[in-house]
Amino acid sequence: MPESHALIELEGISKGYDAPDSGAPVYVLNQLNLTVSAGESLAIIGPSGSGKSTLLNIIGTLDRPTGGKARLDGQDLLALGDAALAELRNRKIGFIFQSHHLLPQCSVLENVLVPTLASSDAAVKQGAEERARKLLDRVGLGPRLTHRPAQLSGGERQRTAVVRALINQPKLLLADEPTGALDRAASDKLADLLVELNKELGVTLILVTHALSLSARMNRALELRDGALIPATSETRA
Amino acid sequence: MTPASLALRGLTFHWRSHLGVLLGAAVGSAVLVGALVVGDSVRYTLHRMALMRLGQVRYAVASGERLFRDKLADDLAEAVQALAAPVLQLPGSVVRSDRAARANNVQVLGVDGRFGKLGDGEALVPGPGEVILNERLAAQLAAKFGDSVVLKVNKPSGLSRDAPLSTEDDATIRIRLTVSAIASDLGFGRFGLQANQVPPFNAFVSLKALQKAVSVGPRANVLLLGGGEAVALEQAEEALKKTWTLEDAELEIREVEIPAAGKALELRTRRVFLDGFVAEQALNAAPGARGILGYFVNEFKAGEQTTPYSIVAALGPPLVPEDTKDGEIVINQWLADDLKTKAGDRITVKYYVMGPMRKLEEQSSTFQIKKVLPIEKEAADKELMPDFPGLKDAQNCKDWDPGFKIDTNKIRDQDEKYWKDYRGTPKAFVSLKEGLSIWKNRFGDYTAIRYPFEAGAKEKLTAELRKNLDPKLAGLVFMPVRDQALKAGDQAQDFGQLFIGFSFFLILAALILMGLLFRFSIERRASEIGTLLAVGFTPKLVRRVLLLEGMGLALVGGALGVGCGIYYARAMLYGLSTAWHDAVGTSALFFHAEPATLAIGLCSSVIIVMFTIWFGVRSQARRPARELLGVGTGVGSEAASAPAKAIWSTWTGIACIVLAVALVAWAGPRRDEAAAGAFFGAGFLLLTAALTLGAALLAHLGRAQSPQLSAAALSVRNMARRRGRSLATLGLLASGVFLVAAVGANRMDPKEGAMQRTSGTGGFALFAQSALPLMHDLNSPAGRDAYTMTKKDLDGVSFVQLRLHAGDEASCLNLNRAQTPQLWGIRPEALADRSAFSFSSFADGHADKANPWLLLKKTETDGAVPAIGDANSVTWALGKEAGDTLDFVDERGKAFKVRIVATLATSILQGGLLIDEDRFIERFPSESGYKMFLIDAPPERAVEVTAYVSERLEDFGLEASDASRRLAEFSAVENTYLSTFQVLGGLGLLLGSIGMGVVVLRNVLERRGELALLRAVGFKKSTLRWLVAGEHGVLLLAGLLCGLIAAAVAVVPALRSPGADIPYESLGWTMAGVLVSGLVWTWLAVLLALRGNLLDGLRSEGA
């Protein structure tokens, strides 16, 4: 069962860009607040350009807000430097993108192990390969360990990316349109997998999606509109 | 899995895209390694040539016209247990018997088996009647085994040929010999004591035969020591001190019989006048020493009575009593009778004193007769007459040849009778003090020193003189020729550096191309980097992985480059031996690569390639992961840089232009180092201006809002989009064009402005050199008459004559670093009066710009001899600059310094240092005559005068040619360097234009989606091609234009100088080649990138 303390706390988060003509800032996120508990699964939905990916990037420390406060597992994200953020990402966050972004030159197993290279934590490194094998077995890729990404189907590539995201046993899994590039069957299979992993491993899952069926399977769904999050209505969720 | 294995995976997986990078790295490395290997090869060649010309010789004594016993070599060899050989080396010329070919400036070398042993290989020994020619001389004469040749050899003279009392008639002898062999380089054919990659003309003849032919007895003037165990210089000098005899200093102690007064010992020299340092020691060597100066006078006159041509002796008692006052003279009875005078009468003595160029000034002194002596006892001493070469063996007065014209009509019967009865017995005697004040000269003060005779005195005197005299003072100085030769090669012009300089742009272009390719390959892998960053890699770790990958490429590329570099070096050496032959003057360049050089080349290229890759990777890993992963907003691209940056760029550009113009204005019409500095400075500033203003313009274009969107506006927008890439293309082309064009404009046409006094010819029409020295003043009627040249034929012609002390050729024609350059003695007034040549620089405190030639006359506080040299010789051949000093050793073994007080702009006076003639004579009194000539002649008669003087002075081996031709030979070296640079720079530009194609390809591939969209909305494919080609064509043209403008402005100082010769044609072709090549590559890239169905790209983007 998921733990109940807040893993993510966003308070008054804003993100704006200068307009090319007037130079006045245009806000994508405006005084946004969000709290996500550990073990929770959350879907963020919203129209294109509403700032979903930007929000996910801020949570994942790939981007910085122009205002507000952001905490992850009690740590103030805005107080950390680039190196500390990289380490934080490596230890606590796993990413899944719409495109798998696997390294074409590495095998499935190697791709999964790539994040361990960036870790300075011996404990993480220890048994990483064993863990990778188990996880890959778990997602049905046991027989594909030595295959290159080019030799996999779209669904398999995305499952590899999921395992890569989990290899360092993160507390938070962020998925940006994870099923966006998959067909229906592969999408469903991946959705099942994410939900199962959320439950089995207790990892907090936040995903951005247009797929209503996927959002419906999360504990909670929020809609990003006009720079703020509002609970998704049954219309938007269904 | 480690970062290294990840890098290795990247390396192997992306091998196709790395191929271009690898090629770029290999080209850069090959050019670098090749340049270094060219340096190795030239150094090795010089080293090998040095060893070939010296064989096993370590030390050499070269005493010029001073001769020593050839047995001295054996004595020395025994003393130091080494090999030693005497050589009689005389300047000469050789002509084929059929007169079909001739060679001047030939080293005629009298050698025997001892010389052969010092060679490294099978040195041939000529027999009597034979001559062995070295390969260069044989080629010049087209002579082969069995051919007959005539050698004309300068006969060494005891008394300097400069002295009027020395004869000229026997100055040269002719010997007809048969060619018995051709000496190869390995057979000691290159033998020579001067460092030069071009071997001298060597004619080897039998030592004994040559000694006999020039009547010097068993004497030699070069002593070579070497072979076996290395002998230390000090050891050799010590051995010389032990083994030398007075005879080796051309001194002789003999017993003379003085009538009715018994025997005396007399110290004499073959050189007639005893050297000052000998006289000084000799006068103190034994008690009772008396100096004697005998002189030949033209006339005694008392009233109307005259007595012609007689000997006068200046000496002390008993012939000239102690109480003899100045102005008093003692005469013998015969003279008193002949002049009808007696004691107390006054007589006038007329005699010649020696001026420069054998100019005789007749002077006279009047004396009162103190005493008349009968011709008996000491007054009948025939030995008081010095051994004047033209007098001592004459049977009668009419056979006299005192070295100047005598009026034989003046010689009467009684004079002949006196000569017959008393030979050269002096007719008059003056005090030594009086005699010295009138007749002492640069060759010495005394003609003999006498000592009382007693048993054992001769041995004692000999021992005393040997003890006190330093053989060095007699010219017996060991020179460490082997060390000097190796040093000359080691310090030679570093062709490695030179070729790195020439290849600089080629290396730069290869690196830029490689950097671009690597960067593009990394850009294509942006999502990969983004993923690494997203999963927690720090940018540093990402950079490390990419750099490791780059290091693999650098190592493989570098290793490939080393292999290719060896072939590149061979190609360059082939170029230097053929098309660029003028730069090295030899076709015998040996390939040689030191393992250390290859290692240095490899390491350097790996470091450079790594740096280039680091430069490309640096910014890529700095980009945020979201941007790399393509999940960001895409804002913040290059085009949207801050306007403040553009303003800064604009002001920087303007400042650079202002500074460049100021520099060019300051440099004025100069061609010196300051101008060269200004040239590069201005060029650099203008290029910087082009790039910064280009950056500002692109930034402005990127921000500009077009009122109406057009295809052209779209092109402009695209150029501005990848500003860094556009600027790199522009910068690469502009700097390449600038370098090639600007360097090309520095070519010199020596014929341009050659008649101007300020030009490199000094305004002289002809330059001549003779194998044998000319003694007379060629401007005086008497001098011309001496060489049967008439006033009519030389109407309007004048000569500036230079003395020459042999040394290393210090010009760009000699690759070796000249250790002791040639010294040329000149009368500075001759050039000052003509305001000849242009000065380039002056030593501190010597800037006498009004009359710089007279600096040669100034006295330096430290006693150094002031010298002027050509700036190129001073800088490149000597490695010195104005104000520096060089060490020399004079004829007497005394060290002296020469200070370079000023340098001349590129001139025909490359090769040596000019010093004042008087100072030359002081230091090299035995080196007689003139061997170099600057000749003024009306331009329309230059050819005629060349033929005339060459024919009249053929016996002296004189070769005259256009002064501009000599300048052309020197300019050819510089121009060849420039050609080499142009060729390699052109190759670099070609590579740059390929880089342009790569940029185009990359740009178009990146924009395939956009272009597909344009196609989808109705643009024709051909329109798209022109659109893309157009925007890159503008960049290409802009690059060419910026480079050309920068070059044109920067070379203004060079263009203003006389002789500037812009190779418009070759430059035009180069630029056209670059333009065409650039356009072709651009077009090819466009075709390649836009091939296939563009709309597929659109669909895949949307997928």
CSV table of N, CA and C in Angstrom, one decimal, chain A residues 15 17 20 53-54 57 62-63 82-83 86-87 89-90 93 95 97 100-107 110-111 113-118 148 164 168 176, chain B residues 1-3 5-6 9-10 12-14 525 527-539 541 549 624-626 628-633 635 705:
chain,number,residue,atom,x,y,z
A,15,LYS,N,5.5,29.6,-14.4
A,15,LYS,CA,6.5,29.4,-15.5
A,15,LYS,C,6.1,30.3,-16.6
A,17,TYR,N,7.3,32.9,-20.1
A,17,TYR,CA,8.3,33.2,-21.2
A,17,TYR,C,8.0,34.6,-21.7
A,20,PRO,N,7.8,37.3,-27.9
A,20,PRO,CA,8.7,37.9,-28.8
A,20,PRO,C,8.4,39.3,-29.3
A,53,SER,N,3.6,19.1,-20.1
A,53,SER,CA,5.0,18.7,-20.1
A,53,SER,C,5.9,19.6,-19.3
A,54,THR,N,5.6,20.9,-19.4
A,54,THR,CA,6.4,21.8,-18.6
A,54,THR,C,6.3,21.5,-17.1
A,57,ASN,N,8.2,18.5,-16.4
A,57,ASN,CA,9.7,18.8,-16.4
A,57,ASN,C,10.1,19.5,-15.1
A,62,LEU,N,13.9,18.8,-14.7
A,62,LEU,CA,14.5,19.1,-16.0
A,62,LEU,C,14.3,20.5,-16.3
A,63,ASP,N,13.5,21.2,-15.6
A,63,ASP,CA,13.2,22.6,-15.8
A,63,ASP,C,13.0,23.3,-14.5
A,82,ASP,N,22.8,22.2,-10.1
A,82,ASP,CA,22.6,21.3,-11.3
A,82,ASP,C,23.1,19.9,-10.9
A,83,ALA,N,24.3,19.8,-10.3
A,83,ALA,CA,24.9,18.5,-10.0
A,83,ALA,C,24.0,17.7,-9.0
A,86,ALA,N,21.0,16.5,-10.7
A,86,ALA,CA,21.3,15.3,-11.5
A,86,ALA,C,21.3,14.1,-10.6
A,87,GLU,N,21.9,14.3,-9.4
A,87,GLU,CA,22.0,13.1,-8.5
A,87,GLU,C,20.6,12.7,-8.0
A,89,ARG,N,17.8,13.3,-9.5
A,89,ARG,CA,17.0,12.6,-10.6
A,89,ARG,C,17.4,11.1,-10.7
A,90,ASN,N,18.7,10.9,-10.5
A,90,ASN,CA,19.3,9.6,-10.7
A,90,ASN,C,18.8,8.7,-9.6
A,93,ILE,N,14.1,9.7,-9.2
A,93,ILE,CA,13.1,9.9,-10.3
A,93,ILE,C,13.4,9.0,-11.5
A,95,PHE,N,12.1,8.4,-15.5
A,95,PHE,CA,11.4,9.1,-16.6
A,95,PHE,C,11.0,8.1,-17.7
A,97,PHE,N,9.3,8.6,-21.5
A,97,PHE,CA,8.9,9.6,-22.5
A,97,PHE,C,8.0,9.0,-23.5
A,100,HIS,N,10.8,6.5,-26.7
A,100,HIS,CA,11.5,5.7,-25.7
A,100,HIS,C,12.9,6.2,-25.4
A,101,HIS,N,13.5,6.9,-26.4
A,101,HIS,CA,14.9,7.4,-26.2
A,101,HIS,C,15.9,6.4,-25.7
A,102,LEU,N,15.8,5.2,-26.3
A,102,LEU,CA,16.8,4.2,-25.9
A,102,LEU,C,18.0,4.5,-26.7
A,103,LEU,N,19.2,4.0,-26.1
A,103,LEU,CA,20.4,4.3,-26.9
A,103,LEU,C,20.5,3.2,-27.9
A,104,PRO,N,20.6,3.5,-29.2
A,104,PRO,CA,20.6,2.5,-30.2
A,104,PRO,C,21.8,1.6,-30.2
A,105,GLN,N,22.9,2.1,-29.6
A,105,GLN,CA,24.1,1.3,-29.6
A,105,GLN,C,24.2,0.3,-28.5
A,106,CYS,N,23.2,0.4,-27.6
A,106,CYS,CA,23.3,-0.5,-26.4
A,106,CYS,C,22.1,-1.6,-26.5
A,107,SER,N,22.4,-2.7,-25.8
A,107,SER,CA,21.4,-3.8,-25.8
A,107,SER,C,20.3,-3.4,-24.8
A,110,GLU,N,21.7,-3.4,-21.3
A,110,GLU,CA,22.7,-2.2,-21.2
A,110,GLU,C,21.9,-0.9,-21.0
A,111,ASN,N,20.8,-0.8,-21.9
A,111,ASN,CA,20.0,0.4,-21.8
A,111,ASN,C,19.4,0.6,-20.4
A,113,LEU,N,20.7,-0.5,-17.7
A,113,LEU,CA,21.7,-0.2,-16.7
A,113,LEU,C,22.4,1.2,-16.9
A,114,VAL,N,22.1,1.9,-18.0
A,114,VAL,CA,22.7,3.2,-18.2
A,114,VAL,C,22.6,4.1,-17.0
A,115,PRO,N,21.4,4.2,-16.3
A,115,PRO,CA,21.3,5.2,-15.2
A,115,PRO,C,22.2,4.8,-14.0
A,116,THR,N,22.6,3.5,-13.9
A,116,THR,CA,23.5,3.1,-12.8
A,116,THR,C,24.9,3.7,-13.0
A,117,LEU,N,25.2,4.0,-14.3
A,117,LEU,CA,26.5,4.6,-14.5
A,117,LEU,C,26.7,6.0,-13.9
A,118,ALA,N,25.5,6.7,-13.8
A,118,ALA,CA,25.6,8.0,-13.3
A,118,ALA,C,25.6,8.0,-11.7
A,148,ARG,N,19.1,-5.3,-29.6
A,148,ARG,CA,19.2,-3.8,-29.7
A,148,ARG,C,17.8,-3.2,-29.9
A,164,ARG,N,14.1,0.8,-17.5
A,164,ARG,CA,15.2,1.8,-17.3
A,164,ARG,C,14.9,2.8,-16.2
A,168,ASN,N,17.0,2.3,-10.7
A,168,ASN,CA,17.6,2.8,-9.5
A,168,ASN,C,16.6,2.9,-8.3
A,176,ASP,N,5.6,10.9,-19.6
A,176,ASP,CA,5.1,12.0,-20.5
A,176,ASP,C,4.5,11.3,-21.7
B,1,MET,N,29.0,-2.5,-17.4
B,1,MET,CA,28.8,-1.3,-18.1
B,1,MET,C,29.6,-0.1,-17.4
B,2,THR,N,30.4,0.6,-18.1
B,2,THR,CA,31.2,1.7,-17.6
B,2,THR,C,31.1,2.8,-18.6
B,3,PRO,N,31.4,4.0,-18.2
B,3,PRO,CA,31.4,5.2,-19.1
B,3,PRO,C,32.3,4.8,-20.4
B,5,SER,N,32.9,1.8,-21.6
B,5,SER,CA,32.3,0.9,-22.5
B,5,SER,C,31.1,1.5,-23.3
B,6,LEU,N,30.4,2.5,-22.6
B,6,LEU,CA,29.4,3.2,-23.2
B,6,LEU,C,29.9,4.0,-24.4
B,9,ARG,N,30.8,1.7,-27.2
B,9,ARG,CA,29.6,1.3,-27.9
B,9,ARG,C,29.2,2.4,-28.9
B,10,GLY,N,29.3,3.7,-28.4
B,10,GLY,CA,28.9,4.8,-29.3
B,10,GLY,C,29.9,4.9,-30.5
B,12,THR,N,31.5,2.4,-31.9
B,12,THR,CA,31.3,1.4,-32.9
B,12,THR,C,29.9,1.5,-33.6
B,13,PHE,N,28.9,1.9,-32.8
B,13,PHE,CA,27.6,1.9,-33.4
B,13,PHE,C,27.5,3.1,-34.4
B,14,HIS,N,28.1,4.2,-34.1
B,14,HIS,CA,27.9,5.4,-35.0
B,14,HIS,C,29.1,5.5,-35.9
B,525,ARG,N,22.5,13.0,-32.2
B,525,ARG,CA,22.2,12.2,-31.0
B,525,ARG,C,21.8,13.0,-29.8
B,527,SER,N,18.9,13.4,-28.5
B,527,SER,CA,17.9,12.8,-27.6
B,527,SER,C,18.7,11.8,-26.7
B,528,GLU,N,19.8,11.2,-27.2
B,528,GLU,CA,20.6,10.3,-26.5
B,528,GLU,C,21.2,11.0,-25.3
B,529,ILE,N,21.7,12.2,-25.6
B,529,ILE,CA,22.3,13.0,-24.5
B,529,ILE,C,21.3,13.5,-23.5
B,530,GLY,N,20.1,13.9,-24.1
B,530,GLY,CA,19.0,14.3,-23.3
B,530,GLY,C,18.6,13.2,-22.3
B,531,THR,N,18.6,11.9,-22.8
B,531,THR,CA,18.2,10.8,-22.0
B,531,THR,C,19.2,10.6,-20.8
B,532,LEU,N,20.5,10.7,-21.2
B,532,LEU,CA,21.5,10.5,-20.2
B,532,LEU,C,21.4,11.6,-19.1
B,533,LEU,N,21.1,12.8,-19.6
B,533,LEU,CA,20.9,13.9,-18.6
B,533,LEU,C,19.7,13.6,-17.7
B,534,ALA,N,18.6,13.1,-18.4
B,534,ALA,CA,17.4,12.9,-17.7
B,534,ALA,C,17.5,11.8,-16.6
B,535,VAL,N,18.3,10.8,-17.0
B,535,VAL,CA,18.4,9.7,-16.0
B,535,VAL,C,19.5,10.0,-14.9
B,536,GLY,N,20.0,11.2,-14.9
B,536,GLY,CA,20.8,11.6,-13.8
B,536,GLY,C,22.3,11.8,-14.1
B,537,PHE,N,22.7,11.7,-15.4
B,537,PHE,CA,24.1,12.0,-15.7
B,537,PHE,C,24.3,13.5,-15.6
B,538,THR,N,25.4,13.9,-15.0
B,538,THR,CA,25.7,15.3,-15.0
B,538,THR,C,26.2,15.7,-16.3
B,539,PRO,N,26.1,17.0,-16.7
B,539,PRO,CA,26.7,17.4,-18.0
B,539,PRO,C,28.1,17.0,-18.1
B,541,LEU,N,29.6,14.4,-16.8
B,541,LEU,CA,29.7,12.9,-17.1
B,541,LEU,C,29.4,12.7,-18.6
B,549,GLU,N,34.7,9.0,-26.4
B,549,GLU,CA,34.3,8.5,-27.7
B,549,GLU,C,35.2,9.3,-28.7
B,624,PRO,N,19.8,22.0,-22.1
B,624,PRO,CA,18.9,21.3,-21.1
B,624,PRO,C,18.4,20.0,-21.7
B,625,ALA,N,18.2,19.1,-20.9
B,625,ALA,CA,17.7,17.7,-21.3
B,625,ALA,C,16.4,17.8,-22.0
B,626,ARG,N,15.5,18.7,-21.5
B,626,ARG,CA,14.2,18.8,-22.1
B,626,ARG,C,14.3,19.2,-23.6
B,628,LEU,N,17.0,18.8,-25.5
B,628,LEU,CA,17.6,17.8,-26.3
B,628,LEU,C,16.6,16.6,-26.6
B,629,LEU,N,15.7,16.5,-25.6
B,629,LEU,CA,14.7,15.4,-25.8
B,629,LEU,C,13.5,15.9,-26.7
B,630,GLY,N,13.6,17.1,-27.0
B,630,GLY,CA,12.6,17.6,-27.9
B,630,GLY,C,11.2,17.8,-27.2
B,631,VAL,N,11.3,17.9,-25.9
B,631,VAL,CA,10.0,18.0,-25.2
B,631,VAL,C,9.8,19.4,-24.7
B,632,GLY,N,10.8,20.3,-25.0
B,632,GLY,CA,10.6,21.7,-24.5
B,632,GLY,C,9.8,22.5,-25.4
B,633,THR,N,9.9,23.8,-25.2
B,633,THR,CA,9.1,24.7,-26.0
B,633,THR,C,9.9,25.1,-27.2
B,635,VAL,N,11.9,27.5,-27.5
B,635,VAL,CA,12.3,28.9,-27.5
B,635,VAL,C,13.8,28.9,-27.0
B,705,GLN,N,11.5,41.7,-38.4
B,705,GLN,CA,10.2,41.3,-38.9
B,705,GLN,C,10.0,41.8,-40.3
